[in-house]
CSV table of C-alpha atoms in Angstrom, one decimal:
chain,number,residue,atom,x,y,z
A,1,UNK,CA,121.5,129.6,110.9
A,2,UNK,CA,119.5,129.4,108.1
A,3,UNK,CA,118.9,126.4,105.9
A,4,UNK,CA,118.0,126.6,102.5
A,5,UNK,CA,115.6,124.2,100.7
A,6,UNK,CA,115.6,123.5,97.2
A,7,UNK,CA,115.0,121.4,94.7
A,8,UNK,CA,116.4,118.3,96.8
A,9,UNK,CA,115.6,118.6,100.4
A,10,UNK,CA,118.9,119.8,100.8
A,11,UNK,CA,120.4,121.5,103.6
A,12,UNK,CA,122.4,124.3,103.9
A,13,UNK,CA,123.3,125.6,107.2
A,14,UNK,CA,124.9,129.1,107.1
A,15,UNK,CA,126.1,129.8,110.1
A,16,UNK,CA,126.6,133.6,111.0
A,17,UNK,CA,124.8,134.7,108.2
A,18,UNK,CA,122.5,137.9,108.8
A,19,UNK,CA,121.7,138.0,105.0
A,20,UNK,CA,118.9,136.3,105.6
A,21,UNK,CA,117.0,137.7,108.6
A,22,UNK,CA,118.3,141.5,108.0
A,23,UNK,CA,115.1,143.1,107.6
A,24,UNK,CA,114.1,141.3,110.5
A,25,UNK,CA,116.9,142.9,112.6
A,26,UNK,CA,116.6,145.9,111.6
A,27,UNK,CA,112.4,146.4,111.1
A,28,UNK,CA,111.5,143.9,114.2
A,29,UNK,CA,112.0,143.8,117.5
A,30,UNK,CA,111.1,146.5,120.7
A,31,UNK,CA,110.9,149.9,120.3
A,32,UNK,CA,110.2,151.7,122.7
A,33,UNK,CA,108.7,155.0,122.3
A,34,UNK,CA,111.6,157.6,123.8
A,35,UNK,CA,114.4,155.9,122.2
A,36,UNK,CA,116.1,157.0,119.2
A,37,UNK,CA,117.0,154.6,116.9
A,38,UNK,CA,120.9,155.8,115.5
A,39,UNK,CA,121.4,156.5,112.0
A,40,UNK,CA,118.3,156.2,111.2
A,41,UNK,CA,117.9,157.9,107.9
A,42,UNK,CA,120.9,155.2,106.6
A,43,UNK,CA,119.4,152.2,108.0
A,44,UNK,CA,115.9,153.2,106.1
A,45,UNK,CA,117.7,154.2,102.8
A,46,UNK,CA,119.9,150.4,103.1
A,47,UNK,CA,116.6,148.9,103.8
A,48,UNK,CA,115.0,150.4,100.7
A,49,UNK,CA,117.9,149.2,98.7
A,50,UNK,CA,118.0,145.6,100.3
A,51,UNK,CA,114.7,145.3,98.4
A,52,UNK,CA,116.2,146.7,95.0
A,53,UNK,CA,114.5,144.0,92.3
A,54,UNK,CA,116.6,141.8,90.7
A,55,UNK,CA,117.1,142.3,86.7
A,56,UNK,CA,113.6,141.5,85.3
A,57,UNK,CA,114.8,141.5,81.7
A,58,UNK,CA,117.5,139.5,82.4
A,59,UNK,CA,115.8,137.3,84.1
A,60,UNK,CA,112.8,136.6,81.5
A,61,UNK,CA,115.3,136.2,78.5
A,62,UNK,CA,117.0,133.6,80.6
A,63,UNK,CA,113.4,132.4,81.5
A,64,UNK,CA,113.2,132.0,77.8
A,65,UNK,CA,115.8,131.0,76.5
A,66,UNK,CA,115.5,127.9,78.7
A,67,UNK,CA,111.8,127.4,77.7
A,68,UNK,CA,112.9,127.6,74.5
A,69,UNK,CA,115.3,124.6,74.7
A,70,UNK,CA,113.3,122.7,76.5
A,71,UNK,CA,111.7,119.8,75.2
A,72,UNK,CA,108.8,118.3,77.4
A,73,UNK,CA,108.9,115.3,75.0
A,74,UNK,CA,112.3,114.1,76.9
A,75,UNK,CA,112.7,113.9,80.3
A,76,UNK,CA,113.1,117.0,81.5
A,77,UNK,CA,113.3,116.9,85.0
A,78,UNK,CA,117.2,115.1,84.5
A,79,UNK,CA,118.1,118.7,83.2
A,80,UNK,CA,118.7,121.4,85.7
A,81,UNK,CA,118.2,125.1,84.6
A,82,UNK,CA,121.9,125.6,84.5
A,83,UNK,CA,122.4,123.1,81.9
A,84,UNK,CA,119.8,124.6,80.2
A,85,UNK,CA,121.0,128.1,80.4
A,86,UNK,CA,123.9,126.5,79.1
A,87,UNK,CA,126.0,127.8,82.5
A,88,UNK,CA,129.5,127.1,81.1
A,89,UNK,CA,132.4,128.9,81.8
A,90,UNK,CA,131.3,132.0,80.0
A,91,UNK,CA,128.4,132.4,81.2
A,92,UNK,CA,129.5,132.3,85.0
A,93,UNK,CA,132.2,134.9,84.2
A,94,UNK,CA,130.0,137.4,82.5
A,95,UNK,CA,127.1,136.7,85.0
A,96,UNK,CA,129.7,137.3,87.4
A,97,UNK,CA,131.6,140.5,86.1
A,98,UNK,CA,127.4,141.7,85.5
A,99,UNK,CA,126.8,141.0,89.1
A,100,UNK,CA,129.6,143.0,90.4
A,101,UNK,CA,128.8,146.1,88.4
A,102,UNK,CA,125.4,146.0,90.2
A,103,UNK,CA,126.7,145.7,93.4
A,104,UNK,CA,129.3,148.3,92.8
A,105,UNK,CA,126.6,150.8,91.9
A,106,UNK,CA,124.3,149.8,94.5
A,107,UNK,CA,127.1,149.9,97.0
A,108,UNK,CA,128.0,153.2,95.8
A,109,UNK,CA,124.7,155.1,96.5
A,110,UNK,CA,124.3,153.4,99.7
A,111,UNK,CA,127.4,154.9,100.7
A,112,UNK,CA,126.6,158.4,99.0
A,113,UNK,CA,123.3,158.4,101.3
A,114,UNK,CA,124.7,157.5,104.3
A,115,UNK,CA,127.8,159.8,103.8
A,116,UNK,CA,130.3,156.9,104.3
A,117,UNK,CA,134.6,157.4,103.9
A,118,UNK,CA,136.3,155.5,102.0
A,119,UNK,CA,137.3,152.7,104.3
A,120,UNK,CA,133.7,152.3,106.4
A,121,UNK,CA,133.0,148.6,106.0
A,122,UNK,CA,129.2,149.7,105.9
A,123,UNK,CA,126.4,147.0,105.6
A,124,UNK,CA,127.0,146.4,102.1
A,125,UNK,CA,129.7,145.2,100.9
A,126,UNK,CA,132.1,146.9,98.4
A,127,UNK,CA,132.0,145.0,95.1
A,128,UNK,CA,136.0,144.1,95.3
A,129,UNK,CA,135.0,142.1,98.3
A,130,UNK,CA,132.8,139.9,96.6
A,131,UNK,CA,133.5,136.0,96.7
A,132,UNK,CA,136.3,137.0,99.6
A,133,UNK,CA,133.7,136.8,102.3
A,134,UNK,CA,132.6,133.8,103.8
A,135,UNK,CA,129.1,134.8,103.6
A,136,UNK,CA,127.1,136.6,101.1
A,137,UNK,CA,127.0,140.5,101.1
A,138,UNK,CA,124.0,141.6,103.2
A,139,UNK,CA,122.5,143.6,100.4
A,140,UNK,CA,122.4,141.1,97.9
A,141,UNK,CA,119.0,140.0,96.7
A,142,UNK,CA,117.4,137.0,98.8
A,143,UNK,CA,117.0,135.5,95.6
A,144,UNK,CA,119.7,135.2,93.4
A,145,UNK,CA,120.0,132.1,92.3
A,146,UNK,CA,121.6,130.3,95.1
A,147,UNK,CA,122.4,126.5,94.6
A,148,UNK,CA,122.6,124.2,97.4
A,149,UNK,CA,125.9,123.5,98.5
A,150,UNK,CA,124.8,119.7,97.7
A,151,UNK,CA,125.7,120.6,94.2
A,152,UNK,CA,129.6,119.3,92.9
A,153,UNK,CA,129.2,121.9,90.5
A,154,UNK,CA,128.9,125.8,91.2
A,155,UNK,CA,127.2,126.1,88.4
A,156,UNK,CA,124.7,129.2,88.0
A,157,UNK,CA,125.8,132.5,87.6
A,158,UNK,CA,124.6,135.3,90.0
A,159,UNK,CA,121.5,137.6,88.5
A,160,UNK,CA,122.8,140.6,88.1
A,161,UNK,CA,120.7,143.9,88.5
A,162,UNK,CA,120.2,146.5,86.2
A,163,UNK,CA,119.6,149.9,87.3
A,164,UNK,CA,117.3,150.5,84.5
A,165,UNK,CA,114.9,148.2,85.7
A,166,UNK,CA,114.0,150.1,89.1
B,1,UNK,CA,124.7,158.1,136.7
B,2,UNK,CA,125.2,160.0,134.0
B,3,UNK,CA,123.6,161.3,131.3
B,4,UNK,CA,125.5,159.4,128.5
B,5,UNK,CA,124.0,157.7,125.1
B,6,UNK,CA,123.4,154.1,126.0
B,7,UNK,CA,123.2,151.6,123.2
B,8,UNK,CA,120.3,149.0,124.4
B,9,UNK,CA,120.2,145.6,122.9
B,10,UNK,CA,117.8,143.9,125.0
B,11,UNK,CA,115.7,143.3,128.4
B,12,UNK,CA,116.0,140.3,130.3
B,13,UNK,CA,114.9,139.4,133.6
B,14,UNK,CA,116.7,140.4,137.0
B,15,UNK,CA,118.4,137.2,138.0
B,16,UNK,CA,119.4,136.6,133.9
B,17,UNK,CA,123.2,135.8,134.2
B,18,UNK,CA,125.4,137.9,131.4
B,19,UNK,CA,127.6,135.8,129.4
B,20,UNK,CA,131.3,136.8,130.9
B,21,UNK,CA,133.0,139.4,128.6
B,22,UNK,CA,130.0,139.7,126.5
B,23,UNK,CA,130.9,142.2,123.8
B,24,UNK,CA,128.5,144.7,121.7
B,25,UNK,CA,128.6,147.3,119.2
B,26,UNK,CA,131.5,149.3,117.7
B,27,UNK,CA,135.4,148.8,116.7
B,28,UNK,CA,136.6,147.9,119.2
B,29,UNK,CA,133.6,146.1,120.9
B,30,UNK,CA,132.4,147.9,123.5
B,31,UNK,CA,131.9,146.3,126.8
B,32,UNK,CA,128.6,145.1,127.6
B,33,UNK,CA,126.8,145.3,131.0
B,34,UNK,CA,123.5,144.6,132.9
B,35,UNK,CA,121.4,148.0,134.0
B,36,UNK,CA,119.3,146.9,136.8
B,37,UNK,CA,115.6,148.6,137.3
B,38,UNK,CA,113.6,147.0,139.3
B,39,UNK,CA,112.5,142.9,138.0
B,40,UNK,CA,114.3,143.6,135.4
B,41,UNK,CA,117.6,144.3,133.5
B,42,UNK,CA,118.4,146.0,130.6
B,43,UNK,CA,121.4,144.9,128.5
B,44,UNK,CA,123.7,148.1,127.5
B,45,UNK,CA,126.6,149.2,126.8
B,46,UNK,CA,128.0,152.9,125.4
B,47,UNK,CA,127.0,154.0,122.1
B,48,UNK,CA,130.1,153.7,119.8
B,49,UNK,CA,131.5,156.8,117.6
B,50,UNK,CA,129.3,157.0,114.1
B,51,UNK,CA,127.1,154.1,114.8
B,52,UNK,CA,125.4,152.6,112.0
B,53,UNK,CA,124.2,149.5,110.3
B,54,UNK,CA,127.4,147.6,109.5
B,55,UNK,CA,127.8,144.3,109.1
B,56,UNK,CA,130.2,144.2,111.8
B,57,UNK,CA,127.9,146.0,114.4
B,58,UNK,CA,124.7,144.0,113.5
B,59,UNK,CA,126.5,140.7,114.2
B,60,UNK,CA,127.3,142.0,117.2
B,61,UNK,CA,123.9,142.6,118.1
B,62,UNK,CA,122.3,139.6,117.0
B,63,UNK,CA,125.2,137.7,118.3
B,64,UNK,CA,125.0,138.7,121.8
B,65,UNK,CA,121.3,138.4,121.7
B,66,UNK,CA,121.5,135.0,120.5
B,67,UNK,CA,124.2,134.1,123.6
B,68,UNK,CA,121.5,135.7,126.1
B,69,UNK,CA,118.8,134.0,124.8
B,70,UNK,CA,120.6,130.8,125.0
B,71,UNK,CA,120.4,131.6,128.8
B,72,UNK,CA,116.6,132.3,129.5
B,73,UNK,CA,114.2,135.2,127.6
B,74,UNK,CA,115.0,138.0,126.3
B,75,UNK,CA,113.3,140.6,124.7
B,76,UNK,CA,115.8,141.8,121.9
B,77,UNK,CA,115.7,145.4,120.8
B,78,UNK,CA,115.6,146.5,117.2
B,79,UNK,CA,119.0,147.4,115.6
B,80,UNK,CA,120.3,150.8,116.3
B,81,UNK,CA,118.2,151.5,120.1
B,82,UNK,CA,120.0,154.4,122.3
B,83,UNK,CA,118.7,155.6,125.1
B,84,UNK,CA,119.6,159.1,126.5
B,85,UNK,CA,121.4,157.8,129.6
B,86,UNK,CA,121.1,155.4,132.5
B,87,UNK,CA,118.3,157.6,134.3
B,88,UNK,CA,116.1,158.0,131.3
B,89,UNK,CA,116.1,154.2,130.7
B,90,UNK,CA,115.3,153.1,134.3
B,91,UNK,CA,112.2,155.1,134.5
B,92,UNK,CA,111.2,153.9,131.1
B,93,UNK,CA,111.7,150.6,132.2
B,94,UNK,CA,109.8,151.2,135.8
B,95,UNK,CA,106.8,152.4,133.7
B,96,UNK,CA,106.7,149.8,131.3
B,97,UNK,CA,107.9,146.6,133.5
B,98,UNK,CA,104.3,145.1,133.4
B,99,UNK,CA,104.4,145.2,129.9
B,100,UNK,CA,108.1,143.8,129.3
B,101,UNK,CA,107.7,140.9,131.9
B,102,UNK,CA,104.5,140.3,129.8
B,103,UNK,CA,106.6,139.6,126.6
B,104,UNK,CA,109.5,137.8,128.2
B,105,UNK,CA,107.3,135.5,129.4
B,106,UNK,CA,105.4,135.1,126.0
B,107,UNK,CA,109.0,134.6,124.3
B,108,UNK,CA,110.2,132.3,127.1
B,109,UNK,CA,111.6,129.1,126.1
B,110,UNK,CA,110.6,130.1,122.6
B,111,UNK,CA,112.7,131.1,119.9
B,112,UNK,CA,111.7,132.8,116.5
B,113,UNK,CA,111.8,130.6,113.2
B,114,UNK,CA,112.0,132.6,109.8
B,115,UNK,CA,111.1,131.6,106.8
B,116,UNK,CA,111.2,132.5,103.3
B,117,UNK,CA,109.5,131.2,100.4
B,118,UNK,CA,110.7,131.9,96.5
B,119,UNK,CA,109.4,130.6,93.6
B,120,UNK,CA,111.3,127.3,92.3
B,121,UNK,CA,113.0,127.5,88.9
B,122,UNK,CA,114.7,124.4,88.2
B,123,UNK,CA,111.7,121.9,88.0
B,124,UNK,CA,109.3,124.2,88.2
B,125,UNK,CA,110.3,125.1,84.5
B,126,UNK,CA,108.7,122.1,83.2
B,127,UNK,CA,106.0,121.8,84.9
B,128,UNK,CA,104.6,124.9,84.6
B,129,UNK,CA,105.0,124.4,80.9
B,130,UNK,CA,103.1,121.1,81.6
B,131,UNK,CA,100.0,122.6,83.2
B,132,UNK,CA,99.8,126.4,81.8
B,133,UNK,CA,99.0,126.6,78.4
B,134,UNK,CA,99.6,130.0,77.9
B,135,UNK,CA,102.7,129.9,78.8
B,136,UNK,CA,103.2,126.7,76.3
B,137,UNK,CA,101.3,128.8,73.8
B,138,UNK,CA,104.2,131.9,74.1
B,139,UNK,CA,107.0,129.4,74.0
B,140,UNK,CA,105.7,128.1,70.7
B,141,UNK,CA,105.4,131.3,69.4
B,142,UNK,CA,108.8,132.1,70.2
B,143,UNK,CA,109.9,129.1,68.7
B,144,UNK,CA,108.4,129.7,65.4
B,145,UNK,CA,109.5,133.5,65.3
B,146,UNK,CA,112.0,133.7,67.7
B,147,UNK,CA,112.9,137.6,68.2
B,148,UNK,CA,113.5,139.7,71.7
B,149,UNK,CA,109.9,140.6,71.7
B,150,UNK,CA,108.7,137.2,71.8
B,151,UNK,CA,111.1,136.1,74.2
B,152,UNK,CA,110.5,139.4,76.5
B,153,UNK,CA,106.9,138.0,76.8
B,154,UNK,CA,107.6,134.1,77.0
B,155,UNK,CA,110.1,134.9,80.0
B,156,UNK,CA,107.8,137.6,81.7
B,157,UNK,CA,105.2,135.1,81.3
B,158,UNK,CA,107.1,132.1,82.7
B,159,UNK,CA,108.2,134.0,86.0
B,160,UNK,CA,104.6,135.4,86.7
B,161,UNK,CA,103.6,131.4,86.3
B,162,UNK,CA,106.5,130.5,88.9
B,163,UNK,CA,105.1,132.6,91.4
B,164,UNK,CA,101.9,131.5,91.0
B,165,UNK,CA,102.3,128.5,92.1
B,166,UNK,CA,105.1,129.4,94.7
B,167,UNK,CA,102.0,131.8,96.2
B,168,UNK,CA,99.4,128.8,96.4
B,169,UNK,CA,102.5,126.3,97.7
B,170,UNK,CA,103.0,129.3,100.5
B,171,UNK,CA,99.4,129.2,101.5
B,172,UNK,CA,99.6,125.6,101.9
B,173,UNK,CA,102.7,126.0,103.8
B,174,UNK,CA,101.6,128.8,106.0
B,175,UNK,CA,98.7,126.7,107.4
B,176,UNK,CA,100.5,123.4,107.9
B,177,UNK,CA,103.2,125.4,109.8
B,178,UNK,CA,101.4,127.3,111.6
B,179,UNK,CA,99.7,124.8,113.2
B,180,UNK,CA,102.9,123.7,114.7
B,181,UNK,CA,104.1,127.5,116.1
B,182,UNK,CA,102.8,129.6,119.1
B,183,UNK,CA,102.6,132.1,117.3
B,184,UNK,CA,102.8,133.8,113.7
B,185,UNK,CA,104.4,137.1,112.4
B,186,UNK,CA,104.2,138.7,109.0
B,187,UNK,CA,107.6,140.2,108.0
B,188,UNK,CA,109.0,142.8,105.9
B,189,UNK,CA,108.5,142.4,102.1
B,190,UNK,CA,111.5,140.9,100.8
B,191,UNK,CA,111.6,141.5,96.9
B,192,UNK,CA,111.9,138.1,95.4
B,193,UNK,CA,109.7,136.5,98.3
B,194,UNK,CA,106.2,135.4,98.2
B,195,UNK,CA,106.5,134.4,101.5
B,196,UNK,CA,108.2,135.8,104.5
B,197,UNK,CA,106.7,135.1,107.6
B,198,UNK,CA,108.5,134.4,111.3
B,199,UNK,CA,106.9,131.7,113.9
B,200,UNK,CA,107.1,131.5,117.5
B,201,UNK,CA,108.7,128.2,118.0
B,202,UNK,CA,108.8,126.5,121.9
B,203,UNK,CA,112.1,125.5,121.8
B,204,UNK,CA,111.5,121.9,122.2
B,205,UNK,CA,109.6,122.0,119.2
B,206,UNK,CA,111.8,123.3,117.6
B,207,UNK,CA,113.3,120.0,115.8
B,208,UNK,CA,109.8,119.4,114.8
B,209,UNK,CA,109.1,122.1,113.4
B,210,UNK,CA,112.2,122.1,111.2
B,211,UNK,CA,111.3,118.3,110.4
B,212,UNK,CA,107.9,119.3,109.0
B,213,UNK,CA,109.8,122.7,106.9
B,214,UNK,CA,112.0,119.6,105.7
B,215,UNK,CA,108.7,117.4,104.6
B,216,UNK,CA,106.7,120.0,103.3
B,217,UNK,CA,110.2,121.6,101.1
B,218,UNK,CA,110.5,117.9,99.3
B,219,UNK,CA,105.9,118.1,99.1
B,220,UNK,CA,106.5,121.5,97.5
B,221,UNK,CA,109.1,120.5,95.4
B,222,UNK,CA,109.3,122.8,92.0
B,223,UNK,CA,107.1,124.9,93.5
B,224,UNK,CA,108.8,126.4,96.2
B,225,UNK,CA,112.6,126.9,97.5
B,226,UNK,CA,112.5,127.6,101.2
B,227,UNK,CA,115.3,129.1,103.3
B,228,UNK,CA,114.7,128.8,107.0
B,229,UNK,CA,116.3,130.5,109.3
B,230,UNK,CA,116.8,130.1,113.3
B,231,UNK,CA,115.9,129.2,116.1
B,232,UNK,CA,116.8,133.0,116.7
B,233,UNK,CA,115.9,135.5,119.5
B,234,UNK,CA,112.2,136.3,118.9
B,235,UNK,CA,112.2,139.8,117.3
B,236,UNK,CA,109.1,139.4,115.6
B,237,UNK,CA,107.0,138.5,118.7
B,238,UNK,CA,108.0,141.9,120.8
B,239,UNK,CA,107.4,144.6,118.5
B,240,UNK,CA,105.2,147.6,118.6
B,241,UNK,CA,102.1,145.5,117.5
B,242,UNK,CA,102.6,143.6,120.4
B,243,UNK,CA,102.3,146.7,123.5
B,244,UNK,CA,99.1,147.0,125.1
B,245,UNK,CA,96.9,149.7,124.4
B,246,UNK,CA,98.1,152.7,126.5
B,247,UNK,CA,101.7,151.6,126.8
């Protein structure tokens, strides 16, 4: 169960989530000496791309652009960032449809190195799966932008990743 | 006895009951069962067909680690352990029983705690702009001759800020916390993270200790956004790092 705190002390219990605690599960715990650990090279390969950096340019032009709008003069604190980046409808959908594309590609060169078929339901999820699950694909960024599930309003759209910024 | 691939998901004590119909890895689950070797028992079952890490498979392993945990210590393998056969993993087990009753007790009535610290954005925004002139300094220049360039910089400057202060929050939080656990584990890097650290947690602290992640989140506030995880079968506190010299 994980519980996430963020800008209220709010919690969020996921239940039955390993998103969270996936390097842990597959970096920690025994080993002992004579074993083999299976698939091997895939597991090492999906932990390398667990840790694939989130869009930096993306991010710092959104970083911006809400720096840019906001006015310390006022009260600031009564805005969140997703007002600021001006998360309408839009917004979500592109951020959304970018996030996706990410995933796809990412998804894609997990399952060239691990020499999955069509059909494996490997750690990572397939991009069409996206927002079908209950829980968040396992090789999505830690990061991205979750809100608390305190929020009335799903407001933020998902970073999305860019290949180019590897 | 035969010389078949066992999949191993953990060591428990003899005397640790097995949750009835416990299933493991693979599709469908394969059966899980208790190998005894000597004090203690090894939790196995058969190595499925093309093993590896799907999400499927790994809940399977943390789930039924988290179900024998619930029952007394267990030391939980890492993801993906076979052993070559029943014989193979009894004698391992015989040579290294000193050493695995050392960390089931050291998890014992423990459990593992996880957390993870990111930099804040939402009020962190404002603040930071509040306290860090430079970053004020960009944002006016990008107001006055607003252009990619200038908002490349303003932006890059702004996120290196947040994590700034998320990393001198995580120290805070590291010592405060710490003070509470048995025990603390670095974990893997975690892009995004300044902070991803595990604590050994007696399980009646356990509430306490998630109290004082819940004081300190609201302390840290538009510094930090934690994620705790757990209480969860200690991984962290049986790995490698852990053996005794020689073992």
């Amino acid at each position: 169960m994980t519980t996430t705190y963020t800008e209220q002390v709010a919690c969020v219990p996921r239940a039955g989530t390993l998103y969270d605690v996936i390097e842990i599960i597959l970096d920690r715990g025994m080993v002992i000496d004579i074993f083999a650990r299976v698939s091997l090279v895939g597991i090492e390969i999906l932990k390398v791309d667990v840790r694939i950096v989130i869009a930096s340019v993306d991010t710092y032009l959104r970083f911006a652009e809400a720096c840019n709008r906001l006015d310390l003069e006022t009260d600031t604190r009564s805005k969140t960032v997703p007002e600021l980046f001006g998360g309408g409808a839009v917004t979500r959908a592109v951020g959304k449809k970018a996030a996706g594309k990410a995933v796809r590609s990412v998804g894609d060169k997990v399952r060239r190195a691990v020499g999955a078929r069509d059909g494996d339901e490997d750690v990572e999820p397939k991009a069409e799966e996206e927002g079908l699950e209950e829980e968040q694909p396992l090789e999505e960024e830690p990061r991205p932008r979750r809100r608390s599930a305190t929020r009335t309003r799903g407001s933020r759209p998902r970073t999305a990743r860019r290949a180019e910024e590897d | 006895m035969t010389a078949r691939d066992l999949y191993v998901y953990g060591i428990v004590r003899a005397g640790h009951g097995l949750p009835p119909g416990s299933l493991g890895v693979g599709s469908p689950p394969a059966p899980v069962r208790g190998l005894p070797a000597g004090r203690l028992v090894a939790v196995v079952s058969d190595v499925p067909e093309g093993l590896r890490a799907r999400r499927r498979d790994l809940m399977a392993h943390q789930g039924l680690l988290t179900s024998l945990a619930a029952h007394g210590a267990v030391v939980p393998m890492r993801f993906g352990t076979v052993c070559g056969g029943e014989d193979v993993l009894v004698e391992r087990l015989a040579a290294t029983e000193a050493h695995h009753l050392t960390c089931l007790d050291r998890v014992d009535g423990r459990v593992e705690m996880n957390l993870k610290v990111l930099p804040a954005q939402e009020d962190g925004l404002a603040d930071l702009l509040r306290e860090d002139p430079h970053v004020r300094r960009l944002r006016d220049e990008a107001r006055r001759r607003p252009g990619y360039e200038a908002n490349l910089r303003l932006g890059e400057a702004v996120t290196a800020g947040l994590e700034r202060r998320a990393r001198e929050a995580a120290a805070h939080l590291l010592r405060e916390l710490s003070a509470l656990a048995d025990g603390t584990a670095a974990g893997p890097e975690v892009a995004g993270c300044v902070l991803n650290t595990s604590f050994l947690v007696g399980g009646s602290g356990h509430d306490r200790f998630t109290a004082a992640v819940s004081r300190l989140a609201a302390g840290h506030r538009g510094r930090v956004e934690l994620k705790l995880t757990g209480p969860m079968p200690c991984y962290s506190f049986v790995g490698p790092e852990h053996a005794p010299v020689g073992a």
